[in-house]
């Protein structure tokens, strides 16, 4: 696993913007230069309508982004091999994501359904659009 560089991040942000995930791209850009994740990731991106309903303070941006990430680059085809009930790590050490796999049109990560697969294809960073902000059991 090699750390992604600034070019990888910019390519992923370009892919996000091309598919209208402007809010998530903006959050990543706000971290730019401060504390970017330094490993290959898969981001699970809520759409702008969902993000606009979240109250995320500046000091919570990194935690929010990492809670919407899996610390390995996964295309949707890779994710689809996980059976229902599989727990995968999130970017946050203490939080796990539960897979609910009932096929391509009915695939959930915790409470959020993947609605746009394989948005980011231009770099080592992968991303998929989800229909909700990911919630975790406390």
mmCIF file with all atom_site columns, C-alpha atoms in Angstrom:
data_model
loop_
_atom_site.group_PDB
_atom_site.id
_atom_site.type_symbol
_atom_site.label_atom_id
_atom_site.label_alt_id
_atom_site.label_comp_id
_atom_site.label_asym_id
_atom_site.label_entity_id
_atom_site.label_seq_id
_atom_site.pdbx_PDB_ins_code
_atom_site.Cartn_x
_atom_site.Cartn_y
_atom_site.Cartn_z
_atom_site.occupancy
_atom_site.B_iso_or_equiv
_atom_site.pdbx_formal_charge
_atom_site.auth_seq_id
_atom_site.auth_comp_id
_atom_site.auth_asym_id
_atom_site.auth_atom_id
_atom_site.pdbx_PDB_model_num
ATOM 1   C CA . UNK A 1 1   ? 0.000   0.000   0.000   1.00 0.00 ? 1   UNK A CA 1
ATOM 2   C CA . UNK A 1 2   ? 1.509   3.322   -1.004  1.00 0.00 ? 2   UNK A CA 1
ATOM 3   C CA . UNK A 1 3   ? 0.346   6.705   0.220   1.00 0.00 ? 3   UNK A CA 1
ATOM 4   C CA . UNK A 1 4   ? -1.538  8.701   -2.334  1.00 0.00 ? 4   UNK A CA 1
ATOM 5   C CA . UNK A 1 5   ? -0.173  12.047  -3.344  1.00 0.00 ? 5   UNK A CA 1
ATOM 6   C CA . UNK A 1 6   ? -1.646  15.456  -4.028  1.00 0.00 ? 6   UNK A CA 1
ATOM 7   C CA . UNK A 1 7   ? -2.222  14.499  -7.679  1.00 0.00 ? 7   UNK A CA 1
ATOM 8   C CA . UNK A 1 8   ? -4.296  11.465  -6.627  1.00 0.00 ? 8   UNK A CA 1
ATOM 9   C CA . UNK A 1 9   ? -6.413  13.635  -4.333  1.00 0.00 ? 9   UNK A CA 1
ATOM 10  C CA . UNK A 1 10  ? -6.958  16.259  -7.037  1.00 0.00 ? 10  UNK A CA 1
ATOM 11  C CA . UNK A 1 11  ? -7.941  13.552  -9.546  1.00 0.00 ? 11  UNK A CA 1
ATOM 12  C CA . UNK A 1 12  ? -10.446 12.086  -7.078  1.00 0.00 ? 12  UNK A CA 1
ATOM 13  C CA . UNK A 1 13  ? -11.882 15.543  -6.324  1.00 0.00 ? 13  UNK A CA 1
ATOM 14  C CA . UNK A 1 14  ? -12.239 16.116  -10.081 1.00 0.00 ? 14  UNK A CA 1
ATOM 15  C CA . UNK A 1 15  ? -14.159 12.843  -10.408 1.00 0.00 ? 15  UNK A CA 1
ATOM 16  C CA . UNK A 1 16  ? -16.398 13.819  -7.470  1.00 0.00 ? 16  UNK A CA 1
ATOM 17  C CA . UNK A 1 17  ? -17.158 17.215  -8.979  1.00 0.00 ? 17  UNK A CA 1
ATOM 18  C CA . UNK A 1 18  ? -17.876 15.671  -12.398 1.00 0.00 ? 18  UNK A CA 1
ATOM 19  C CA . UNK A 1 19  ? -20.651 13.604  -10.744 1.00 0.00 ? 19  UNK A CA 1
ATOM 20  C CA . UNK A 1 20  ? -21.990 16.558  -8.674  1.00 0.00 ? 20  UNK A CA 1
ATOM 21  C CA . UNK A 1 21  ? -20.573 15.537  -5.276  1.00 0.00 ? 21  UNK A CA 1
ATOM 22  C CA . UNK A 1 22  ? -19.520 19.149  -4.698  1.00 0.00 ? 22  UNK A CA 1
ATOM 23  C CA . UNK A 1 23  ? -19.998 19.188  -0.921  1.00 0.00 ? 23  UNK A CA 1
ATOM 24  C CA . UNK A 1 24  ? -17.830 16.145  -0.292  1.00 0.00 ? 24  UNK A CA 1
ATOM 25  C CA . UNK A 1 25  ? -15.162 17.509  -2.663  1.00 0.00 ? 25  UNK A CA 1
ATOM 26  C CA . UNK A 1 26  ? -15.239 20.801  -0.775  1.00 0.00 ? 26  UNK A CA 1
ATOM 27  C CA . UNK A 1 27  ? -14.722 19.045  2.580   1.00 0.00 ? 27  UNK A CA 1
ATOM 28  C CA . UNK A 1 28  ? -11.670 17.254  1.160   1.00 0.00 ? 28  UNK A CA 1
ATOM 29  C CA . UNK A 1 29  ? -10.299 20.539  -0.161  1.00 0.00 ? 29  UNK A CA 1
ATOM 30  C CA . UNK A 1 30  ? -10.776 22.168  3.245   1.00 0.00 ? 30  UNK A CA 1
ATOM 31  C CA . UNK A 1 31  ? -8.405  19.554  4.704   1.00 0.00 ? 31  UNK A CA 1
ATOM 32  C CA . UNK A 1 32  ? -5.928  20.117  1.877   1.00 0.00 ? 32  UNK A CA 1
ATOM 33  C CA . UNK A 1 33  ? -2.527  20.797  3.367   1.00 0.00 ? 33  UNK A CA 1
ATOM 34  C CA . UNK A 1 34  ? -3.648  20.298  6.953   1.00 0.00 ? 34  UNK A CA 1
ATOM 35  C CA . UNK A 1 35  ? -4.109  16.602  7.628   1.00 0.00 ? 35  UNK A CA 1
ATOM 36  C CA . UNK A 1 36  ? -4.905  14.641  4.517   1.00 0.00 ? 36  UNK A CA 1
ATOM 37  C CA . UNK A 1 37  ? -5.245  10.917  4.948   1.00 0.00 ? 37  UNK A CA 1
ATOM 38  C CA . UNK A 1 38  ? -2.021  9.316   3.747   1.00 0.00 ? 38  UNK A CA 1
ATOM 39  C CA . UNK A 1 39  ? -3.250  5.956   2.566   1.00 0.00 ? 39  UNK A CA 1
ATOM 40  C CA . UNK A 1 40  ? -5.343  4.521   -0.217  1.00 0.00 ? 40  UNK A CA 1
ATOM 41  C CA . UNK A 1 41  ? -9.024  4.890   0.632   1.00 0.00 ? 41  UNK A CA 1
ATOM 42  C CA . UNK A 1 42  ? -12.531 4.292   -0.584  1.00 0.00 ? 42  UNK A CA 1
ATOM 43  C CA . UNK A 1 43  ? -14.806 7.224   0.230   1.00 0.00 ? 43  UNK A CA 1
ATOM 44  C CA . UNK A 1 44  ? -18.551 6.742   0.732   1.00 0.00 ? 44  UNK A CA 1
ATOM 45  C CA . UNK A 1 45  ? -19.962 10.132  -0.231  1.00 0.00 ? 45  UNK A CA 1
ATOM 46  C CA . UNK A 1 46  ? -23.362 11.464  0.821   1.00 0.00 ? 46  UNK A CA 1
ATOM 47  C CA . UNK A 1 47  ? -24.880 13.768  -1.795  1.00 0.00 ? 47  UNK A CA 1
ATOM 48  C CA . UNK A 1 48  ? -25.061 17.512  -1.317  1.00 0.00 ? 48  UNK A CA 1
ATOM 49  C CA . UNK A 1 49  ? -28.659 17.431  -0.035  1.00 0.00 ? 49  UNK A CA 1
ATOM 50  C CA . UNK A 1 50  ? -27.663 14.993  2.737   1.00 0.00 ? 50  UNK A CA 1
ATOM 51  C CA . UNK A 1 51  ? -24.467 16.892  3.576   1.00 0.00 ? 51  UNK A CA 1
ATOM 52  C CA . UNK A 1 52  ? -26.358 20.178  3.839   1.00 0.00 ? 52  UNK A CA 1
ATOM 53  C CA . UNK A 1 53  ? -28.457 18.647  6.622   1.00 0.00 ? 53  UNK A CA 1
ATOM 54  C CA . UNK A 1 54  ? -25.362 17.796  8.670   1.00 0.00 ? 54  UNK A CA 1
ATOM 55  C CA . UNK A 1 55  ? -23.741 20.147  11.115  1.00 0.00 ? 55  UNK A CA 1
ATOM 56  C CA . UNK A 1 56  ? -20.016 19.547  10.723  1.00 0.00 ? 56  UNK A CA 1
ATOM 57  C CA . UNK A 1 57  ? -17.697 21.959  12.499  1.00 0.00 ? 57  UNK A CA 1
ATOM 58  C CA . UNK A 1 58  ? -14.281 22.753  11.059  1.00 0.00 ? 58  UNK A CA 1
ATOM 59  C CA . UNK A 1 59  ? -12.521 20.647  13.672  1.00 0.00 ? 59  UNK A CA 1
ATOM 60  C CA . UNK A 1 60  ? -14.761 17.645  12.850  1.00 0.00 ? 60  UNK A CA 1
ATOM 61  C CA . UNK A 1 61  ? -14.089 17.530  9.081   1.00 0.00 ? 61  UNK A CA 1
ATOM 62  C CA . UNK A 1 62  ? -11.294 14.966  9.216   1.00 0.00 ? 62  UNK A CA 1
ATOM 63  C CA . UNK A 1 63  ? -13.281 12.694  11.548  1.00 0.00 ? 63  UNK A CA 1
ATOM 64  C CA . UNK A 1 64  ? -16.359 13.016  9.311   1.00 0.00 ? 64  UNK A CA 1
ATOM 65  C CA . UNK A 1 65  ? -14.386 12.146  6.168   1.00 0.00 ? 65  UNK A CA 1
ATOM 66  C CA . UNK A 1 66  ? -12.662 9.179   7.825   1.00 0.00 ? 66  UNK A CA 1
ATOM 67  C CA . UNK A 1 67  ? -16.001 7.885   9.128   1.00 0.00 ? 67  UNK A CA 1
ATOM 68  C CA . UNK A 1 68  ? -17.109 7.860   5.476   1.00 0.00 ? 68  UNK A CA 1
ATOM 69  C CA . UNK A 1 69  ? -14.057 5.922   4.308   1.00 0.00 ? 69  UNK A CA 1
ATOM 70  C CA . UNK A 1 70  ? -12.757 2.372   4.098   1.00 0.00 ? 70  UNK A CA 1
ATOM 71  C CA . UNK A 1 71  ? -8.943  2.141   4.430   1.00 0.00 ? 71  UNK A CA 1
ATOM 72  C CA . UNK A 1 72  ? -8.424  0.253   1.166   1.00 0.00 ? 72  UNK A CA 1
ATOM 73  C CA . UNK A 1 73  ? -9.265  1.105   -2.451  1.00 0.00 ? 73  UNK A CA 1
ATOM 74  C CA . UNK A 1 74  ? -12.381 -0.855  -3.434  1.00 0.00 ? 74  UNK A CA 1
ATOM 75  C CA . UNK A 1 75  ? -14.324 -0.780  -6.670  1.00 0.00 ? 75  UNK A CA 1
ATOM 76  C CA . UNK A 1 76  ? -17.995 -1.684  -6.301  1.00 0.00 ? 76  UNK A CA 1
ATOM 77  C CA . UNK A 1 77  ? -17.195 -5.116  -7.758  1.00 0.00 ? 77  UNK A CA 1
ATOM 78  C CA . UNK A 1 78  ? -14.776 -5.654  -4.835  1.00 0.00 ? 78  UNK A CA 1
ATOM 79  C CA . UNK A 1 79  ? -17.411 -4.574  -2.299  1.00 0.00 ? 79  UNK A CA 1
ATOM 80  C CA . UNK A 1 80  ? -20.018 -6.846  -3.897  1.00 0.00 ? 80  UNK A CA 1
ATOM 81  C CA . UNK A 1 81  ? -18.032 -9.919  -2.805  1.00 0.00 ? 81  UNK A CA 1
ATOM 82  C CA . UNK A 1 82  ? -18.667 -9.128  0.886   1.00 0.00 ? 82  UNK A CA 1
ATOM 83  C CA . UNK A 1 83  ? -21.684 -11.083 2.172   1.00 0.00 ? 83  UNK A CA 1
ATOM 84  C CA . UNK A 1 84  ? -24.371 -9.462  4.315   1.00 0.00 ? 84  UNK A CA 1
ATOM 85  C CA . UNK A 1 85  ? -23.190 -9.067  7.893   1.00 0.00 ? 85  UNK A CA 1
ATOM 86  C CA . UNK A 1 86  ? -19.531 -8.529  7.010   1.00 0.00 ? 86  UNK A CA 1
ATOM 87  C CA . UNK A 1 87  ? -17.864 -5.869  9.139   1.00 0.00 ? 87  UNK A CA 1
ATOM 88  C CA . UNK A 1 88  ? -15.205 -3.758  7.422   1.00 0.00 ? 88  UNK A CA 1
ATOM 89  C CA . UNK A 1 89  ? -13.116 -1.095  9.135   1.00 0.00 ? 89  UNK A CA 1
ATOM 90  C CA . UNK A 1 90  ? -13.875 2.545   8.584   1.00 0.00 ? 90  UNK A CA 1
ATOM 91  C CA . UNK A 1 91  ? -11.150 5.166   8.497   1.00 0.00 ? 91  UNK A CA 1
ATOM 92  C CA . UNK A 1 92  ? -11.821 5.639   12.220  1.00 0.00 ? 92  UNK A CA 1
ATOM 93  C CA . UNK A 1 93  ? -10.095 2.990   14.326  1.00 0.00 ? 93  UNK A CA 1
ATOM 94  C CA . UNK A 1 94  ? -13.053 2.480   16.643  1.00 0.00 ? 94  UNK A CA 1
ATOM 95  C CA . UNK A 1 95  ? -15.830 2.329   14.027  1.00 0.00 ? 95  UNK A CA 1
ATOM 96  C CA . UNK A 1 96  ? -16.843 -0.570  11.800  1.00 0.00 ? 96  UNK A CA 1
ATOM 97  C CA . UNK A 1 97  ? -19.078 -0.542  8.730   1.00 0.00 ? 97  UNK A CA 1
ATOM 98  C CA . UNK A 1 98  ? -21.623 -3.354  8.376   1.00 0.00 ? 98  UNK A CA 1
ATOM 99  C CA . UNK A 1 99  ? -22.318 -4.560  4.840   1.00 0.00 ? 99  UNK A CA 1
ATOM 100 C CA . UNK A 1 100 ? -25.890 -5.366  3.736   1.00 0.00 ? 100 UNK A CA 1
ATOM 101 C CA . UNK A 1 101 ? -25.511 -6.984  0.312   1.00 0.00 ? 101 UNK A CA 1
ATOM 102 C CA . UNK A 1 102 ? -28.661 -7.829  -1.595  1.00 0.00 ? 102 UNK A CA 1
ATOM 103 C CA . UNK A 1 103 ? -27.165 -7.113  -5.023  1.00 0.00 ? 103 UNK A CA 1
ATOM 104 C CA . UNK A 1 104 ? -26.093 -4.070  -6.982  1.00 0.00 ? 104 UNK A CA 1
ATOM 105 C CA . UNK A 1 105 ? -29.387 -2.186  -6.599  1.00 0.00 ? 105 UNK A CA 1
ATOM 106 C CA . UNK A 1 106 ? -29.738 -2.970  -2.892  1.00 0.00 ? 106 UNK A CA 1
ATOM 107 C CA . UNK A 1 107 ? -26.295 -2.603  -1.278  1.00 0.00 ? 107 UNK A CA 1
ATOM 108 C CA . UNK A 1 108 ? -25.968 -0.787  2.047   1.00 0.00 ? 108 UNK A CA 1
ATOM 109 C CA . UNK A 1 109 ? -23.070 0.337   4.245   1.00 0.00 ? 109 UNK A CA 1
ATOM 110 C CA . UNK A 1 110 ? -24.612 0.708   7.711   1.00 0.00 ? 110 UNK A CA 1
ATOM 111 C CA . UNK A 1 111 ? -27.726 2.824   7.041   1.00 0.00 ? 111 UNK A CA 1
ATOM 112 C CA . UNK A 1 112 ? -26.611 4.270   3.691   1.00 0.00 ? 112 UNK A CA 1
ATOM 113 C CA . UNK A 1 113 ? -27.410 2.749   0.311   1.00 0.00 ? 113 UNK A CA 1
ATOM 114 C CA . UNK A 1 114 ? -24.804 2.945   -2.443  1.00 0.00 ? 114 UNK A CA 1
ATOM 115 C CA . UNK A 1 115 ? -26.612 4.835   -5.205  1.00 0.00 ? 115 UNK A CA 1
ATOM 116 C CA . UNK A 1 116 ? -23.707 5.750   -7.487  1.00 0.00 ? 116 UNK A CA 1
ATOM 117 C CA . UNK A 1 117 ? -20.943 3.154   -7.787  1.00 0.00 ? 117 UNK A CA 1
ATOM 118 C CA . UNK A 1 118 ? -17.388 3.787   -8.984  1.00 0.00 ? 118 UNK A CA 1
ATOM 119 C CA . UNK A 1 119 ? -17.475 7.594   -9.071  1.00 0.00 ? 119 UNK A CA 1
ATOM 120 C CA . UNK A 1 120 ? -13.705 7.968   -8.601  1.00 0.00 ? 120 UNK A CA 1
ATOM 121 C CA . UNK A 1 121 ? -11.708 6.110   -11.231 1.00 0.00 ? 121 UNK A CA 1
ATOM 122 C CA . UNK A 1 122 ? -8.811  8.465   -12.038 1.00 0.00 ? 122 UNK A CA 1
ATOM 123 C CA . UNK A 1 123 ? -6.520  7.675   -9.089  1.00 0.00 ? 123 UNK A CA 1
ATOM 124 C CA . UNK A 1 124 ? -5.774  5.165   -6.315  1.00 0.00 ? 124 UNK A CA 1
ATOM 125 C CA . UNK A 1 125 ? -8.621  6.763   -4.318  1.00 0.00 ? 125 UNK A CA 1
ATOM 126 C CA . UNK A 1 126 ? -11.987 5.103   -4.980  1.00 0.00 ? 126 UNK A CA 1
ATOM 127 C CA . UNK A 1 127 ? -15.394 6.506   -4.100  1.00 0.00 ? 127 UNK A CA 1
ATOM 128 C CA . UNK A 1 128 ? -19.077 5.670   -4.248  1.00 0.00 ? 128 UNK A CA 1
ATOM 129 C CA . UNK A 1 129 ? -22.124 7.855   -3.724  1.00 0.00 ? 129 UNK A CA 1
ATOM 130 C CA . UNK A 1 130 ? -24.467 6.994   -0.841  1.00 0.00 ? 130 UNK A CA 1
ATOM 131 C CA . UNK A 1 131 ? -27.954 8.267   -0.054  1.00 0.00 ? 131 UNK A CA 1
ATOM 132 C CA . UNK A 1 132 ? -27.353 9.219   3.593   1.00 0.00 ? 132 UNK A CA 1
ATOM 133 C CA . UNK A 1 133 ? -24.766 10.367  6.092   1.00 0.00 ? 133 UNK A CA 1
ATOM 134 C CA . UNK A 1 134 ? -23.363 7.143   7.582   1.00 0.00 ? 134 UNK A CA 1
ATOM 135 C CA . UNK A 1 135 ? -24.512 6.457   11.134  1.00 0.00 ? 135 UNK A CA 1
ATOM 136 C CA . UNK A 1 136 ? -22.736 4.277   13.667  1.00 0.00 ? 136 UNK A CA 1
ATOM 137 C CA . UNK A 1 137 ? -24.007 2.445   16.724  1.00 0.00 ? 137 UNK A CA 1
ATOM 138 C CA . UNK A 1 138 ? -22.665 4.163   19.811  1.00 0.00 ? 138 UNK A CA 1
#
